[in-house]
Amino acid sequence: MRKRSLDALGIGWQPPRRIMLAAGILAALLVLTGAVAWWTGRGQSGNASAPHTGSSASPKSTSAPVPKPPPGGSKVAGPPPIADPLAFARASAVMLWTFDARTTTSRDDQLAGMHTWMTGETAYADWDSVQAQIPDPLLWSRLKDNAQHASATTYEAHFPSAFKQALAENPQAITEAYIYAVTVRGKTQLAWNGGGGGAEDRQITLAVQCRPGKDCRLVAVSPRVAP
C-alpha cells in the first residue's frame, strides 16, 4: 500500500484511507473541480504528476527505504534557517529544480540531500510526492551521459487563493500543524554537452511547515499548481 500523502491543502493531494490525519485542520475548500477535503483523514490516494524531465516513475510503496545521506555528503545544499513560509518555499523550489548530472553525485545522493529538507513529522510528510520530482534511474543515467545540469531562480511566491480564503474563514485552523500552501514561480537554466542549453519557466505548489520558533521544512509537492 502506498505511503500516505496529503490532501493538497485544498488543491489536489488525496490521503489514502488507512491513515487518519489530524481532524479539523481546515474546513472543506471549494477549488478547481469542486469541493475537496483539507486533511479530513479520508479520501482516495492521489497520484503525483510526473516531473517535467519526463520521468515515468510512480510513487514507491511504504516498504521503499528512505535514502540516507551518503558518507561523503550530498551535493544538495541543506535547508536554510528560514522561518518564513514564502521564503522557504522559494528556496525549496530552487532545490527541487537544480541538479548536476556531471558530478559524482548519484541519483541516490540527490534523493538523500533532498530528504534533509523534509519535515520530521511523519504524520504529515509526503516523501513520495517530493522524490517524484527527479528523473527515474534510467533517465538520470542519460542525463549523466549528456553532462546535463540545471540551475534555478525564483521571482515570486504567494499563498494560493483557496488557502487564503480558508484561513480567513477559520484563522485558528492553521495552529494544528502550521502547514502552508505556497505557489512559487521561477525559471531554470539548462545546459548539456556540446554547448547545448536553454531556459524554462517553472511553477510549483508546495506544502511547507513553519512551526513558531522553528525553521521551516518541506512537507509535500502538489500534483498541480494552485493559483
PDB file of C-alpha atoms in Angstrom:
ATOM      1  CA  MET A   1       0.000   0.000   0.000  1.00  0.00           C
ATOM      2  CA  ARG A   2       1.284   3.448  -0.803  1.00  0.00           C
ATOM      3  CA  LYS A   3       2.668   5.825   1.738  1.00  0.00           C
ATOM      4  CA  ARG A   4       0.007   8.279   2.845  1.00  0.00           C
ATOM      5  CA  SER A   5       0.091  11.604   1.036  1.00  0.00           C
ATOM      6  CA  LEU A   6      -1.554  14.884   1.923  1.00  0.00           C
ATOM      7  CA  ASP A   7      -4.806  16.289   0.702  1.00  0.00           C
ATOM      8  CA  ALA A   8      -3.284  19.145  -1.264  1.00  0.00           C
ATOM      9  CA  LEU A   9      -4.271  21.900   1.078  1.00  0.00           C
ATOM     10  CA  GLY A  10      -7.454  22.009  -0.917  1.00  0.00           C
ATOM     11  CA  ILE A  11      -5.625  21.706  -4.242  1.00  0.00           C
ATOM     12  CA  GLY A  12      -5.391  18.056  -5.114  1.00  0.00           C
ATOM     13  CA  TRP A  13      -3.493  15.934  -2.573  1.00  0.00           C
ATOM     14  CA  GLN A  14      -5.648  12.996  -1.579  1.00  0.00           C
ATOM     15  CA  PRO A  15      -4.838  10.981   1.587  1.00  0.00           C
ATOM     16  CA  PRO A  16      -5.393   7.219   1.477  1.00  0.00           C
ATOM     17  CA  ARG A  17      -7.903   5.691   3.825  1.00  0.00           C
ATOM     18  CA  ARG A  18      -5.571   3.774   6.093  1.00  0.00           C
ATOM     19  CA  ILE A  19      -4.040   6.740   7.924  1.00  0.00           C
ATOM     20  CA  MET A  20      -6.012   9.405   9.769  1.00  0.00           C
ATOM     21  CA  LEU A  21      -4.631  12.918   9.692  1.00  0.00           C
ATOM     22  CA  ALA A  22      -5.373  15.404  12.417  1.00  0.00           C
ATOM     23  CA  ALA A  23      -9.009  16.365  12.162  1.00  0.00           C
ATOM     24  CA  GLY A  24     -10.126  19.945  11.925  1.00  0.00           C
ATOM     25  CA  ILE A  25      -7.003  21.460  10.333  1.00  0.00           C
ATOM     26  CA  LEU A  26      -9.064  23.357   7.804  1.00  0.00           C
ATOM     27  CA  ALA A  27     -12.641  23.266   6.613  1.00  0.00           C
ATOM     28  CA  ALA A  28     -13.552  21.946   3.199  1.00  0.00           C
ATOM     29  CA  LEU A  29     -12.399  24.134   0.334  1.00  0.00           C
ATOM     30  CA  LEU A  30     -14.040  24.790  -2.993  1.00  0.00           C
ATOM     31  CA  VAL A  31     -11.257  24.794  -5.525  1.00  0.00           C
ATOM     32  CA  LEU A  32     -10.520  23.683  -9.070  1.00  0.00           C
ATOM     33  CA  THR A  33     -13.018  20.943  -9.965  1.00  0.00           C
ATOM     34  CA  GLY A  34     -15.106  21.195  -6.810  1.00  0.00           C
ATOM     35  CA  ALA A  35     -15.121  20.601  -3.087  1.00  0.00           C
ATOM     36  CA  VAL A  36     -12.188  18.630  -1.693  1.00  0.00           C
ATOM     37  CA  ALA A  37     -11.325  17.969   1.933  1.00  0.00           C
ATOM     38  CA  TRP A  38      -8.479  19.590   3.819  1.00  0.00           C
ATOM     39  CA  TRP A  39      -6.909  16.679   5.630  1.00  0.00           C
ATOM     40  CA  THR A  40     -10.114  15.091   6.842  1.00  0.00           C
ATOM     41  CA  GLY A  41      -8.286  11.790   7.064  1.00  0.00           C
ATOM     42  CA  ARG A  42     -10.453  10.221   4.371  1.00  0.00           C
ATOM     43  CA  GLY A  43     -10.440  10.105   0.592  1.00  0.00           C
ATOM     44  CA  GLN A  44      -8.687   8.398  -2.235  1.00  0.00           C
ATOM     45  CA  SER A  45      -4.936   8.103  -2.650  1.00  0.00           C
ATOM     46  CA  GLY A  46      -3.547  10.639  -5.107  1.00  0.00           C
ATOM     47  CA  ASN A  47      -1.072  10.145  -7.909  1.00  0.00           C
ATOM     48  CA  ALA A  48       1.829  12.585  -8.094  1.00  0.00           C
ATOM     49  CA  SER A  49       2.334  14.028 -11.550  1.00  0.00           C
ATOM     50  CA  ALA A  50       5.456  13.114 -13.465  1.00  0.00           C
ATOM     51  CA  PRO A  51       8.297  15.645 -13.275  1.00  0.00           C
ATOM     52  CA  HIS A  52       8.980  17.952 -16.194  1.00  0.00           C
ATOM     53  CA  THR A  53      12.032  15.909 -17.129  1.00  0.00           C
ATOM     54  CA  GLY A  54       9.768  13.154 -18.401  1.00  0.00           C
ATOM     55  CA  SER A  55      10.221  10.645 -15.625  1.00  0.00           C
ATOM     56  CA  SER A  56       7.594   7.940 -15.603  1.00  0.00           C
ATOM     57  CA  ALA A  57       8.389   6.786 -12.101  1.00  0.00           C
ATOM     58  CA  SER A  58       5.387   6.294  -9.862  1.00  0.00           C
ATOM     59  CA  PRO A  59       5.349   6.787  -6.080  1.00  0.00           C
ATOM     60  CA  LYS A  60       7.071   3.992  -4.223  1.00  0.00           C
ATOM     61  CA  SER A  61       5.373   1.817  -1.673  1.00  0.00           C
ATOM     62  CA  THR A  62       5.785   2.229   2.059  1.00  0.00           C
ATOM     63  CA  SER A  63       8.353  -0.560   2.000  1.00  0.00           C
ATOM     64  CA  ALA A  64      10.757   1.581  -0.026  1.00  0.00           C
ATOM     65  CA  PRO A  65      13.577   2.696   2.298  1.00  0.00           C
ATOM     66  CA  VAL A  66      14.151   6.388   2.897  1.00  0.00           C
ATOM     67  CA  PRO A  67      17.579   7.279   1.458  1.00  0.00           C
ATOM     68  CA  LYS A  68      20.331   8.015   3.938  1.00  0.00           C
ATOM     69  CA  PRO A  69      22.901  10.776   3.456  1.00  0.00           C
ATOM     70  CA  PRO A  70      25.951   9.418   1.586  1.00  0.00           C
ATOM     71  CA  PRO A  71      29.194   9.038   3.576  1.00  0.00           C
ATOM     72  CA  GLY A  72      30.898  11.837   1.650  1.00  0.00           C
ATOM     73  CA  GLY A  73      27.995  14.228   1.996  1.00  0.00           C
ATOM     74  CA  SER A  74      25.366  15.121  -0.575  1.00  0.00           C
ATOM     75  CA  LYS A  75      25.932  17.775  -3.222  1.00  0.00           C
ATOM     76  CA  VAL A  76      22.436  19.062  -2.421  1.00  0.00           C
ATOM     77  CA  ALA A  77      22.676  22.007  -0.025  1.00  0.00           C
ATOM     78  CA  GLY A  78      20.832  21.536   3.233  1.00  0.00           C
ATOM     79  CA  PRO A  79      17.734  23.527   4.182  1.00  0.00           C
ATOM     80  CA  PRO A  80      18.419  27.163   5.113  1.00  0.00           C
ATOM     81  CA  PRO A  81      17.451  28.529   8.547  1.00  0.00           C
ATOM     82  CA  ILE A  82      14.283  30.251   7.352  1.00  0.00           C
ATOM     83  CA  ALA A  83      11.119  30.680   9.421  1.00  0.00           C
ATOM     84  CA  ASP A  84       9.030  32.411   6.725  1.00  0.00           C
ATOM     85  CA  PRO A  85       6.883  30.052   4.581  1.00  0.00           C
ATOM     86  CA  LEU A  86       7.111  32.148   1.399  1.00  0.00           C
ATOM     87  CA  ALA A  87      10.885  32.477   1.569  1.00  0.00           C
ATOM     88  CA  PHE A  88      11.363  28.811   2.447  1.00  0.00           C
ATOM     89  CA  ALA A  89       9.086  27.704  -0.389  1.00  0.00           C
ATOM     90  CA  ARG A  90      11.200  29.721  -2.830  1.00  0.00           C
ATOM     91  CA  ALA A  91      14.373  28.074  -1.509  1.00  0.00           C
ATOM     92  CA  SER A  92      12.714  24.652  -1.766  1.00  0.00           C
ATOM     93  CA  ALA A  93      11.706  25.265  -5.373  1.00  0.00           C
ATOM     94  CA  VAL A  94      15.287  26.173  -6.273  1.00  0.00           C
ATOM     95  CA  MET A  95      16.478  22.970  -4.596  1.00  0.00           C
ATOM     96  CA  LEU A  96      13.940  20.825  -6.462  1.00  0.00           C
ATOM     97  CA  TRP A  97      14.705  22.413  -9.838  1.00  0.00           C
ATOM     98  CA  THR A  98      18.504  22.251  -9.510  1.00  0.00           C
ATOM     99  CA  PHE A  99      20.646  19.253 -10.404  1.00  0.00           C
ATOM    100  CA  ASP A 100      24.067  18.489 -11.850  1.00  0.00           C
ATOM    101  CA  ALA A 101      24.470  15.129 -13.553  1.00  0.00           C
ATOM    102  CA  ARG A 102      28.083  15.989 -14.459  1.00  0.00           C
ATOM    103  CA  THR A 103      29.273  15.395 -10.912  1.00  0.00           C
ATOM    104  CA  THR A 104      29.834  12.208  -8.994  1.00  0.00           C
ATOM    105  CA  THR A 105      26.510  12.760  -7.251  1.00  0.00           C
ATOM    106  CA  SER A 106      24.349   9.726  -7.867  1.00  0.00           C
ATOM    107  CA  ARG A 107      20.591   9.771  -8.009  1.00  0.00           C
ATOM    108  CA  ASP A 108      20.528   8.227  -4.529  1.00  0.00           C
ATOM    109  CA  ASP A 109      22.816  11.003  -3.280  1.00  0.00           C
ATOM    110  CA  GLN A 110      20.446  13.555  -4.790  1.00  0.00           C
ATOM    111  CA  LEU A 111      17.489  11.962  -3.031  1.00  0.00           C
ATOM    112  CA  ALA A 112      19.355  11.822   0.266  1.00  0.00           C
ATOM    113  CA  GLY A 113      20.125  15.517   0.054  1.00  0.00           C
ATOM    114  CA  MET A 114      16.527  16.331  -0.816  1.00  0.00           C
ATOM    115  CA  HIS A 115      15.302  14.317   2.150  1.00  0.00           C
ATOM    116  CA  THR A 116      17.134  16.590   4.599  1.00  0.00           C
ATOM    117  CA  TRP A 117      14.624  19.309   3.660  1.00  0.00           C
ATOM    118  CA  MET A 118      11.646  17.230   4.807  1.00  0.00           C
ATOM    119  CA  THR A 119       9.685  17.731   7.994  1.00  0.00           C
ATOM    120  CA  GLY A 120      10.435  15.186  10.668  1.00  0.00           C
ATOM    121  CA  GLU A 121       6.727  14.890  11.480  1.00  0.00           C
ATOM    122  CA  THR A 122       5.907  11.711   9.600  1.00  0.00           C
ATOM    123  CA  ALA A 123       2.166  12.164  10.104  1.00  0.00           C
ATOM    124  CA  TYR A 124       2.331  14.952   7.524  1.00  0.00           C
ATOM    125  CA  ALA A 125       5.412  14.296   5.367  1.00  0.00           C
ATOM    126  CA  ASP A 126       4.697  13.092   1.824  1.00  0.00           C
ATOM    127  CA  TRP A 127       8.127  11.973   0.641  1.00  0.00           C
ATOM    128  CA  ASP A 128       6.682  10.213  -2.428  1.00  0.00           C
ATOM    129  CA  SER A 129       5.498  13.498  -3.907  1.00  0.00           C
ATOM    130  CA  VAL A 130       8.930  15.073  -3.393  1.00  0.00           C
ATOM    131  CA  GLN A 131      11.100  12.271  -4.764  1.00  0.00           C
ATOM    132  CA  ALA A 132       8.844  12.081  -7.828  1.00  0.00           C
ATOM    133  CA  GLN A 133      10.272  15.452  -8.884  1.00  0.00           C
ATOM    134  CA  ILE A 134      13.577  13.996 -10.072  1.00  0.00           C
ATOM    135  CA  PRO A 135      14.131  11.661 -13.054  1.00  0.00           C
ATOM    136  CA  ASP A 136      13.922   7.905 -12.715  1.00  0.00           C
ATOM    137  CA  PRO A 137      17.232   5.972 -12.660  1.00  0.00           C
ATOM    138  CA  LEU A 138      17.281   5.338 -16.419  1.00  0.00           C
ATOM    139  CA  LEU A 139      16.708   8.966 -17.322  1.00  0.00           C
ATOM    140  CA  TRP A 140      19.218  10.088 -14.690  1.00  0.00           C
ATOM    141  CA  SER A 141      21.890   7.928 -16.360  1.00  0.00           C
ATOM    142  CA  ARG A 142      21.090   9.512 -19.716  1.00  0.00           C
ATOM    143  CA  LEU A 143      21.357  12.980 -18.218  1.00  0.00           C
ATOM    144  CA  LYS A 144      24.734  11.981 -16.818  1.00  0.00           C
ATOM    145  CA  ASP A 145      25.881  10.720 -20.225  1.00  0.00           C
ATOM    146  CA  ASN A 146      24.989  14.119 -21.668  1.00  0.00           C
ATOM    147  CA  ALA A 147      26.521  16.024 -18.727  1.00  0.00           C
ATOM    148  CA  GLN A 148      23.227  17.819 -18.242  1.00  0.00           C
ATOM    149  CA  HIS A 149      22.838  20.275 -15.388  1.00  0.00           C
ATOM    150  CA  ALA A 150      20.338  22.891 -14.306  1.00  0.00           C
ATOM    151  CA  SER A 151      20.310  25.958 -12.095  1.00  0.00           C
ATOM    152  CA  ALA A 152      17.214  27.790 -10.945  1.00  0.00           C
ATOM    153  CA  THR A 153      15.979  31.147  -9.772  1.00  0.00           C
ATOM    154  CA  THR A 154      12.614  32.232  -8.387  1.00  0.00           C
ATOM    155  CA  TYR A 155      10.922  35.574  -8.810  1.00  0.00           C
ATOM    156  CA  GLU A 156       7.607  35.198  -6.989  1.00  0.00           C
ATOM    157  CA  ALA A 157       5.841  33.229  -4.261  1.00  0.00           C
ATOM    158  CA  HIS A 158       2.319  33.587  -2.908  1.00  0.00           C
ATOM    159  CA  PHE A 159      -0.339  31.799  -0.912  1.00  0.00           C
ATOM    160  CA  PRO A 160      -2.987  30.311  -3.260  1.00  0.00           C
ATOM    161  CA  SER A 161      -6.367  31.997  -3.173  1.00  0.00           C
ATOM    162  CA  ALA A 162      -8.092  28.897  -1.745  1.00  0.00           C
ATOM    163  CA  PHE A 163      -5.580  28.753   1.094  1.00  0.00           C
ATOM    164  CA  LYS A 164      -6.094  32.436   1.950  1.00  0.00           C
ATOM    165  CA  GLN A 165      -9.855  32.007   1.835  1.00  0.00           C
ATOM    166  CA  ALA A 166      -9.692  29.026   4.185  1.00  0.00           C
ATOM    167  CA  LEU A 167      -7.568  30.956   6.670  1.00  0.00           C
ATOM    168  CA  ALA A 168      -9.921  33.910   6.527  1.00  0.00           C
ATOM    169  CA  GLU A 169     -12.837  31.629   7.344  1.00  0.00           C
ATOM    170  CA  ASN A 170     -11.040  29.760  10.140  1.00  0.00           C
ATOM    171  CA  PRO A 171      -7.860  31.554  11.295  1.00  0.00           C
ATOM    172  CA  GLN A 172      -7.247  29.112  14.150  1.00  0.00           C
ATOM    173  CA  ALA A 173      -7.137  26.056  11.909  1.00  0.00           C
ATOM    174  CA  ILE A 174      -3.523  26.633  10.905  1.00  0.00           C
ATOM    175  CA  THR A 175      -2.370  26.163  14.502  1.00  0.00           C
ATOM    176  CA  GLU A 176      -2.917  22.390  14.306  1.00  0.00           C
ATOM    177  CA  ALA A 177       0.066  21.679  12.067  1.00  0.00           C
ATOM    178  CA  TYR A 178       1.304  25.078  10.830  1.00  0.00           C
ATOM    179  CA  ILE A 179       1.403  23.841   7.241  1.00  0.00           C
ATOM    180  CA  TYR A 180       1.114  26.423   4.482  1.00  0.00           C
ATOM    181  CA  ALA A 181       0.378  26.073   0.776  1.00  0.00           C
ATOM    182  CA  VAL A 182       2.702  28.223  -1.337  1.00  0.00           C
ATOM    183  CA  THR A 183       2.861  28.593  -5.121  1.00  0.00           C
ATOM    184  CA  VAL A 184       6.288  29.554  -6.488  1.00  0.00           C
ATOM    185  CA  ARG A 185       7.195  30.795  -9.951  1.00  0.00           C
ATOM    186  CA  GLY A 186      10.676  30.905 -11.404  1.00  0.00           C
ATOM    187  CA  LYS A 187      12.970  29.766 -14.177  1.00  0.00           C
ATOM    188  CA  THR A 188      15.555  27.054 -14.788  1.00  0.00           C
ATOM    189  CA  GLN A 189      18.671  27.327 -16.935  1.00  0.00           C
ATOM    190  CA  LEU A 190      19.648  24.039 -18.597  1.00  0.00           C
ATOM    191  CA  ALA A 191      22.942  23.082 -20.241  1.00  0.00           C
ATOM    192  CA  TRP A 192      24.497  19.907 -21.630  1.00  0.00           C
ATOM    193  CA  ASN A 193      27.355  18.564 -23.755  1.00  0.00           C
ATOM    194  CA  GLY A 194      28.219  20.304 -26.977  1.00  0.00           C
ATOM    195  CA  GLY A 195      27.229  23.753 -25.801  1.00  0.00           C
ATOM    196  CA  GLY A 196      23.528  22.978 -25.737  1.00  0.00           C
ATOM    197  CA  GLY A 197      21.261  24.801 -23.362  1.00  0.00           C
ATOM    198  CA  GLY A 198      18.041  26.624 -22.799  1.00  0.00           C
ATOM    199  CA  ALA A 199      15.725  28.210 -20.260  1.00  0.00           C
ATOM    200  CA  GLU A 200      12.351  27.094 -18.968  1.00  0.00           C
ATOM    201  CA  ASP A 201       9.709  28.902 -16.931  1.00  0.00           C
ATOM    202  CA  ARG A 202       8.610  26.834 -13.956  1.00  0.00           C
ATOM    203  CA  GLN A 203       5.905  26.943 -11.293  1.00  0.00           C
ATOM    204  CA  ILE A 204       5.091  24.641  -8.419  1.00  0.00           C
ATOM    205  CA  THR A 205       2.822  24.482  -5.381  1.00  0.00           C
ATOM    206  CA  LEU A 206       4.407  23.233  -2.181  1.00  0.00           C
ATOM    207  CA  ALA A 207       3.283  22.456   1.336  1.00  0.00           C
ATOM    208  CA  VAL A 208       5.742  23.778   3.915  1.00  0.00           C
ATOM    209  CA  GLN A 209       5.618  23.509   7.683  1.00  0.00           C
ATOM    210  CA  CYS A 210       6.714  26.515   9.739  1.00  0.00           C
ATOM    211  CA  ARG A 211       6.001  25.988  13.406  1.00  0.00           C
ATOM    212  CA  PRO A 212       6.564  29.012  15.679  1.00  0.00           C
ATOM    213  CA  GLY A 213      10.144  29.221  16.895  1.00  0.00           C
ATOM    214  CA  LYS A 214      11.373  26.608  14.404  1.00  0.00           C
ATOM    215  CA  ASP A 215      12.855  26.698  10.924  1.00  0.00           C
ATOM    216  CA  CYS A 216      10.546  25.702   8.087  1.00  0.00           C
ATOM    217  CA  ARG A 217      10.629  22.283   6.469  1.00  0.00           C
ATOM    218  CA  LEU A 218       9.191  20.817   3.277  1.00  0.00           C
ATOM    219  CA  VAL A 219       6.050  18.674   3.571  1.00  0.00           C
ATOM    220  CA  ALA A 220       4.888  17.820   0.053  1.00  0.00           C
ATOM    221  CA  VAL A 221       4.639  18.814  -3.602  1.00  0.00           C
ATOM    222  CA  SER A 222       1.203  19.257  -5.115  1.00  0.00           C
ATOM    223  CA  PRO A 223       0.452  17.321  -8.322  1.00  0.00           C
ATOM    224  CA  ARG A 224      -0.978  20.556  -9.740  1.00  0.00           C
ATOM    225  CA  VAL A 225      -0.261  24.244  -9.461  1.00  0.00           C
ATOM    226  CA  ALA A 226      -2.769  26.245  -7.422  1.00  0.00           C
ATOM    227  CA  PRO A 227      -3.468  29.840  -8.469  1.00  0.00           C
TER     228      PRO A 227
END
